[in-house]
Structure formats: C-alpha cells, structure tokens
PDB file of C-alpha atoms in Angstrom:
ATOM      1  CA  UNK A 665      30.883  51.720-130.980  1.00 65.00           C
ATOM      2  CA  UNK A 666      31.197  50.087-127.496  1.00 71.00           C
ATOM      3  CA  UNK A 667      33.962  48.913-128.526  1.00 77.00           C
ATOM      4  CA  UNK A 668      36.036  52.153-129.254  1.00 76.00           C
ATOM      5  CA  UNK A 669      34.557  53.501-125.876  1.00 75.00           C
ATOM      6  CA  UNK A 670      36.231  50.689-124.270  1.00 77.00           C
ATOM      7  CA  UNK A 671      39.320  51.151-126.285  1.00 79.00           C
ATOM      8  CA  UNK A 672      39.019  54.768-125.622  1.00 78.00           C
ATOM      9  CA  UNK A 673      38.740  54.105-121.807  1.00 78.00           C
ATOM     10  CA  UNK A 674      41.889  51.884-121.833  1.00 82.00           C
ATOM     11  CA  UNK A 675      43.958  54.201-123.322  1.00 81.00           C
ATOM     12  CA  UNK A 676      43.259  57.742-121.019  1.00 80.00           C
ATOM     13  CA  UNK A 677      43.747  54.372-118.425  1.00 82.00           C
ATOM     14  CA  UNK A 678      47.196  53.780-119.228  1.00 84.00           C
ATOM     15  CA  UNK A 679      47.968  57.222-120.201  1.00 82.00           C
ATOM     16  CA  UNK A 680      46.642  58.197-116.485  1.00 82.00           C
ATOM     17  CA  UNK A 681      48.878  55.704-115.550  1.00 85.00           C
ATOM     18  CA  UNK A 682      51.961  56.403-117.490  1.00 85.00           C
ATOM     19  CA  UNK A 683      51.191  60.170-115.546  1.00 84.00           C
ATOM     20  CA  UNK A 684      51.552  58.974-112.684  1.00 85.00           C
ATOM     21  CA  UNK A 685      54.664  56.612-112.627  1.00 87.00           C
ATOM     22  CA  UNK A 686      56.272  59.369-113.915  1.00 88.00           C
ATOM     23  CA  UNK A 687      55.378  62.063-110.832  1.00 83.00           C
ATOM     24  CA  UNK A 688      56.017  58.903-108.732  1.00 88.00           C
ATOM     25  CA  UNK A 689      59.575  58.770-109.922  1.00 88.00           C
ATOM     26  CA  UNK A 690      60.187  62.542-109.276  1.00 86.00           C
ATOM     27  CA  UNK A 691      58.430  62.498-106.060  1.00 87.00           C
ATOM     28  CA  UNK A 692      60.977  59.465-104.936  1.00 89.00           C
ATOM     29  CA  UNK A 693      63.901  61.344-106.446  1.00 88.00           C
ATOM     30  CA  UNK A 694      63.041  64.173-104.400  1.00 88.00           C
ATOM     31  CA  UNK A 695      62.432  62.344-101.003  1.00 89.00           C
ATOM     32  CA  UNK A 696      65.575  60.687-101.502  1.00 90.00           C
ATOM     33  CA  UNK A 697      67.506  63.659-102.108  1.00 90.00           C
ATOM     34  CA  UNK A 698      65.653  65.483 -99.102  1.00 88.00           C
ATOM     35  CA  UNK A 699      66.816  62.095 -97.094  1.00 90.00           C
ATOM     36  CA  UNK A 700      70.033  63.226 -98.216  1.00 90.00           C
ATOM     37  CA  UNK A 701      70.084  66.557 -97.070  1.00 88.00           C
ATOM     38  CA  UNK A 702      68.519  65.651 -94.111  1.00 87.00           C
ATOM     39  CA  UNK A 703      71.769  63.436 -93.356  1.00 89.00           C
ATOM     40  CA  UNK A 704      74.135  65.814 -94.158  1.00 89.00           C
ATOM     41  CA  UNK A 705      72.225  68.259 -91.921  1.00 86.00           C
ATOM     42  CA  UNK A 706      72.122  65.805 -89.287  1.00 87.00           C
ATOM     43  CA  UNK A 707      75.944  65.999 -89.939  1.00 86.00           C
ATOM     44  CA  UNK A 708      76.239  69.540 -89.854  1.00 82.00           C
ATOM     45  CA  UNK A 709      74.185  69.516 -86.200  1.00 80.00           C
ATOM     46  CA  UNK A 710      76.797  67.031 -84.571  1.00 82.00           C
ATOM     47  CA  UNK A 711      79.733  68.901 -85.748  1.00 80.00           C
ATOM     48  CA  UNK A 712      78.417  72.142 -84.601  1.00 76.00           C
ATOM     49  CA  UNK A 713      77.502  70.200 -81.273  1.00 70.00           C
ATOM     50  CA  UNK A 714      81.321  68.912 -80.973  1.00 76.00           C
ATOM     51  CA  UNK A 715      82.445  72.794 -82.591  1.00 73.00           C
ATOM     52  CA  UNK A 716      80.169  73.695 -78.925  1.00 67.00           C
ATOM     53  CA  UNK A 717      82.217  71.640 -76.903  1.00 68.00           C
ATOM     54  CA  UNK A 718      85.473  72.660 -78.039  1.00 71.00           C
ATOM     55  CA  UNK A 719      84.924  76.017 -77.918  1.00 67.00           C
ATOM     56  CA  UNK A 720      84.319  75.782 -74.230  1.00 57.00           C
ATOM     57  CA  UNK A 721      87.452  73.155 -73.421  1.00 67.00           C
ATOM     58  CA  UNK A 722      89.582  75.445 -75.763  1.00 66.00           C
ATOM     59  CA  UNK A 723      90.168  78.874 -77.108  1.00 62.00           C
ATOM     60  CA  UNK A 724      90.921  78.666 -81.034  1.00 62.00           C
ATOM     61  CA  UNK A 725      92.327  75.387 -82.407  1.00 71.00           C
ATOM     62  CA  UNK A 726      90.097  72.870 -82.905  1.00 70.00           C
ATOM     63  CA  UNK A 727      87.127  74.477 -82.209  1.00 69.00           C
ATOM     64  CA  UNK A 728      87.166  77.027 -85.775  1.00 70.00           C
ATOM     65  CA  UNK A 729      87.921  73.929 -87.838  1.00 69.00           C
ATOM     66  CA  UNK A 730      84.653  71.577 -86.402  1.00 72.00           C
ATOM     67  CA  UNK A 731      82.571  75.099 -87.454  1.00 72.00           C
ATOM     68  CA  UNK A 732      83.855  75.675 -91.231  1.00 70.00           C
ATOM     69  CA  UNK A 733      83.043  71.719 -91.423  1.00 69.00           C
ATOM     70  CA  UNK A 734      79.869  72.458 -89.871  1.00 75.00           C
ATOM     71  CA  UNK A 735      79.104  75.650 -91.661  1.00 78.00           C
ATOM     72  CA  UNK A 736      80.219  73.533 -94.853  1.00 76.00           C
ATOM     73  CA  UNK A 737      77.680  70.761 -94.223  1.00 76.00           C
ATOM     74  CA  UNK A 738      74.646  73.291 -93.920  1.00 84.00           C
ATOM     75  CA  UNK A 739      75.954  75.038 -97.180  1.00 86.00           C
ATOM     76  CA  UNK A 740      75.838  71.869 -98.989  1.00 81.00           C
ATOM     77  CA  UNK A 741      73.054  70.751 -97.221  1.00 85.00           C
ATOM     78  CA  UNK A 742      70.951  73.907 -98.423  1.00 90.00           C
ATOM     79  CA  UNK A 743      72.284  73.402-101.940  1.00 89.00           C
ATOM     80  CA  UNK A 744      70.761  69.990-102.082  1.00 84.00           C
ATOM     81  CA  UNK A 745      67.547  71.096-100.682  1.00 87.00           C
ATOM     82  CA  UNK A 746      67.364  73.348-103.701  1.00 89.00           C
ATOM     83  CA  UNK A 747      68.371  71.248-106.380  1.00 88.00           C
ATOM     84  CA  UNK A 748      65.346  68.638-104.754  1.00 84.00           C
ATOM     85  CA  UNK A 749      63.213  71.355-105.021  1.00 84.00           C
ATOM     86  CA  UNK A 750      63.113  72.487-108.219  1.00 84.00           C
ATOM     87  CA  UNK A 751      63.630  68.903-109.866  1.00 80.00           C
ATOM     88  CA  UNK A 752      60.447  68.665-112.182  1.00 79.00           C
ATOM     89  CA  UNK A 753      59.703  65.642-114.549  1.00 77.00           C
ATOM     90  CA  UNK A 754      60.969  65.614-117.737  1.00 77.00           C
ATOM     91  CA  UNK A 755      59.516  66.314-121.641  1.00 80.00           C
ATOM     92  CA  UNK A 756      58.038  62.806-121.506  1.00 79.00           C
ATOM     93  CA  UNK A 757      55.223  64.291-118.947  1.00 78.00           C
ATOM     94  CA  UNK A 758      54.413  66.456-122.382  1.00 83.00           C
ATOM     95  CA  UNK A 759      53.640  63.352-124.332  1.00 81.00           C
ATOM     96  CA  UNK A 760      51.989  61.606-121.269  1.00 79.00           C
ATOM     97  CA  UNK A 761      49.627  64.165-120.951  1.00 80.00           C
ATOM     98  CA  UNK A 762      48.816  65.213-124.459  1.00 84.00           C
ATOM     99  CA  UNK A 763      48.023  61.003-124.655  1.00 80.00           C
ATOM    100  CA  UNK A 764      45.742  61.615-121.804  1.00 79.00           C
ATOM    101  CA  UNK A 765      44.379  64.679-123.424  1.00 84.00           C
ATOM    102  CA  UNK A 766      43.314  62.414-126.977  1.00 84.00           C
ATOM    103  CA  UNK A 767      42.084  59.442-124.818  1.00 80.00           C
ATOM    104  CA  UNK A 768      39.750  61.927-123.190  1.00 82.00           C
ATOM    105  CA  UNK A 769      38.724  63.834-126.353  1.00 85.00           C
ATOM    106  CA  UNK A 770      38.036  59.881-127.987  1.00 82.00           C
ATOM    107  CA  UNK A 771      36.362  59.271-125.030  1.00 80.00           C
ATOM    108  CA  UNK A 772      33.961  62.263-125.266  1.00 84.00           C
ATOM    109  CA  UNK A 773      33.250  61.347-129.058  1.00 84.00           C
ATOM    110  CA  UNK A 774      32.233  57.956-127.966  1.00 81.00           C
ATOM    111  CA  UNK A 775      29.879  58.777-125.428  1.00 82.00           C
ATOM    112  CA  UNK A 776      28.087  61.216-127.819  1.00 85.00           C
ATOM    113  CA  UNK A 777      28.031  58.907-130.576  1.00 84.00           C
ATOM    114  CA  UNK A 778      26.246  55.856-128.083  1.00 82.00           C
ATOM    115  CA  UNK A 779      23.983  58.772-126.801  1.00 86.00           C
ATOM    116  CA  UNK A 780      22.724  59.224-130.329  1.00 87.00           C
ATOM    117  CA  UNK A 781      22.649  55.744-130.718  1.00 85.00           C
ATOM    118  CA  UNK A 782      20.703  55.096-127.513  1.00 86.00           C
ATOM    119  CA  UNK A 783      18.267  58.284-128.231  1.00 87.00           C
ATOM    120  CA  UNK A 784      17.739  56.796-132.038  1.00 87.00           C
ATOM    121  CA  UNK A 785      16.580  53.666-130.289  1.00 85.00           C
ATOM    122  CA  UNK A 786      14.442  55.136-127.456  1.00 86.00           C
ATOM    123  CA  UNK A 787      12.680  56.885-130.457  1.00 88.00           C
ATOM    124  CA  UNK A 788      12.188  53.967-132.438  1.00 86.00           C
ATOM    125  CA  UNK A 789      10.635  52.786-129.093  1.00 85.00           C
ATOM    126  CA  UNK A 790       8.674  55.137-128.492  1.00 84.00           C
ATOM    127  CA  UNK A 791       7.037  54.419-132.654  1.00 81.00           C
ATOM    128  CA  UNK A 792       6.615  50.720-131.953  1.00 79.00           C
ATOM    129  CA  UNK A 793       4.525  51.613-128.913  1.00 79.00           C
ATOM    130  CA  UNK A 794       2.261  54.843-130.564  1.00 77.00           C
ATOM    131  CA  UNK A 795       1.953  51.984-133.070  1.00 73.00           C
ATOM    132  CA  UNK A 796       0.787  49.336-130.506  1.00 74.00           C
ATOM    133  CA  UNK A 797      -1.402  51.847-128.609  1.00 73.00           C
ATOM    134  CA  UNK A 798      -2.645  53.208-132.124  1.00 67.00           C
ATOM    135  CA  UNK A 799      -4.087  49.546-133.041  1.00 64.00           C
ATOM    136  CA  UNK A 800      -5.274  48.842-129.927  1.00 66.00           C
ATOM    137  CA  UNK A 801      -7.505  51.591-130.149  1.00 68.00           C
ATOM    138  CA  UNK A 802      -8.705  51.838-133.643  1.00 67.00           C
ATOM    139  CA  UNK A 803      -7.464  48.541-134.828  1.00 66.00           C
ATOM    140  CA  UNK A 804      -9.502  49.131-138.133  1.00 64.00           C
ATOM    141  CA  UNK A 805      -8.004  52.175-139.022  1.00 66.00           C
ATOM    142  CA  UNK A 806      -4.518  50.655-137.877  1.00 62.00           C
ATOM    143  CA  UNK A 807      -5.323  47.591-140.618  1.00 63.00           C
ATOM    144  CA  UNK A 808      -6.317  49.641-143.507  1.00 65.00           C
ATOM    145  CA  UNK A 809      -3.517  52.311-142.889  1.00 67.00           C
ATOM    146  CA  UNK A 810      -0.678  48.927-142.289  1.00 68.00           C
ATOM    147  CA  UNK A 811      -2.204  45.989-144.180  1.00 70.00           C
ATOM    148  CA  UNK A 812      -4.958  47.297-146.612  1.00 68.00           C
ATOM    149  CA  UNK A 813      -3.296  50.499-148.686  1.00 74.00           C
ATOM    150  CA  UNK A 814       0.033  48.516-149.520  1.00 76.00           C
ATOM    151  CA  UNK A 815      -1.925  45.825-150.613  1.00 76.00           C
ATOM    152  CA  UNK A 816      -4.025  47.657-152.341  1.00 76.00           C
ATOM    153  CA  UNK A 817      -1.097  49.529-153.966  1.00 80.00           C
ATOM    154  CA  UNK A 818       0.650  46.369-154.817  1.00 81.00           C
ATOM    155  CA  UNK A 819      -2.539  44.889-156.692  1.00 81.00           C
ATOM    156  CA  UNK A 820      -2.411  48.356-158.794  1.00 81.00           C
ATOM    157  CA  UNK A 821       0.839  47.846-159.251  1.00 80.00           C
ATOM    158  CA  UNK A 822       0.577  44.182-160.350  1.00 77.00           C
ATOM    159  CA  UNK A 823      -2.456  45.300-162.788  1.00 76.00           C
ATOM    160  CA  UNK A 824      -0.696  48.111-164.102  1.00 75.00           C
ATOM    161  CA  UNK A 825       2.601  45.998-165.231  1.00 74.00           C
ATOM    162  CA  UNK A 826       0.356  42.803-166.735  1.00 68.00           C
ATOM    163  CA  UNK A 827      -1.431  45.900-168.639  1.00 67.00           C
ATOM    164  CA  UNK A 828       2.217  47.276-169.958  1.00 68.00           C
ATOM    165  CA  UNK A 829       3.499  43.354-170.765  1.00 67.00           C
ATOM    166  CA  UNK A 830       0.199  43.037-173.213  1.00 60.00           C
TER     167      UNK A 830
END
C-alpha cells in the first residue's frame, strides 16, 4: 500500500517533470526567436538611423533605398515576433498531462486506501484499550467474559463429542 503511494508519487513526479521540460523548450524557442527579432529590429533602427542621415546629405538616391531595407527589417521583424508568439508545445503536452492527470488520480486512491488502513487500526486501538480499561476495572467480569465462557464452551464441547464417539 505504501508502496503504490510511493510509486504513485514518482510517477505524477516525473510526469510533472516531463511538463515542464517540455514548456521549458517552448519558452527557449520563443526567447530565442524574440532574440532574433530583437536583432533584426536592432537592424532595422540603424538603417533607418543611416536612411536619417542621408536624407539630410541628399535628396533621393540613397536615402529611399536605406528606408525599404529598413521598412523591410521591421516587416520581417514583426513577422517573427508573431510566429514566437503563437508557438505552443506540441501533442506530446496531451500525453504529459493526461500522465500527470492518472498519477494524481493513483495518488488520491492511495491516500484513501492508507486512511482506511490507518482508521481500521486506530479502531482496533481504541478495542485493545476499552479492553485494558474494562479489566482494570472489573477484572472479574473481564475473566469470566475472556477466559471462563470459552473454556467453559470448549469443555461442553469436548463432553459433547466423547458422548457422540460412544
């Protein structure tokens, strides 16, 4: 019985586990991808910043082309933001969490079961000790009831079956 709670508690230990290598590995996917973004934004901002400058040194040239490479840096930039976002974990979480779900349910069983267990011994207990506190008080009523009527009952029995074998 201990024994299955323990087993119980191992499992809903590794499926915890198993949970939460597997949100660890989205949540890295996602911070690197966010890095990412980050970078290209980073990219975006110094072309924008050199876009700045030409615009004032010159009137068209240069200047338009540093912005569409700019303006094409955010775009992907916000594109990858997006795709970190909504990256979730895959069906395996299903069967991660459905293990976590019977390790907790076995769990449960196992801690009713020792209750019962525990509560069946409290009560026998609780007996042994009415029975102590019974002979101390009346410890001739305690005798007959404990040691005189079965004896008794066996000698009837004993007479009654040497009677029958005659």
């Amino acid at each position: 019985m201990i024994d299955d709670f323990v087993r119980d508690l191992h499992h809903l230990q590794k499926a915890d586990s198993l949970i939460g290598k597997i949100w660890l590995k989205v949540l890295a996917c996602q911070f690197g991808l966010f890095v990412f973004a980050g970078l290209i934004a980073v990219f975006g901002l110094g072309m924008t910043n050199v876009a700045g400058f030409y615009a004032l040194q010159a009137s068209l040239g240069p200047v338009w082309a540093a912005v569409v490479v700019a303006m094409a840096d955010f775009v992907l930039a916000a594109i990858v933001i997006l795709v970190a976002r909504n990256s979730q974990p895959g069906p395996e979480i299903e069967l991660a969490l459905d293990a976590r779900k019977t390790a907790i349910e076995a769990i449960q069983a196992s801690a009713r079961d020792l209750k019962v267990t525990i509560d069946a011994f409290g009560q026998e207990i609780r007996d042994a000790k009415d029975t102590i506190a019974g002979f101390v008080q009346n410890p001739l009523d305690a005798a007959v009831q404990n040691l005189l009527i079965p004896a008794a009952t066996s000698i009837i029995k004993g007479l009654s079956s040497k009677k029958d074998q005659a």
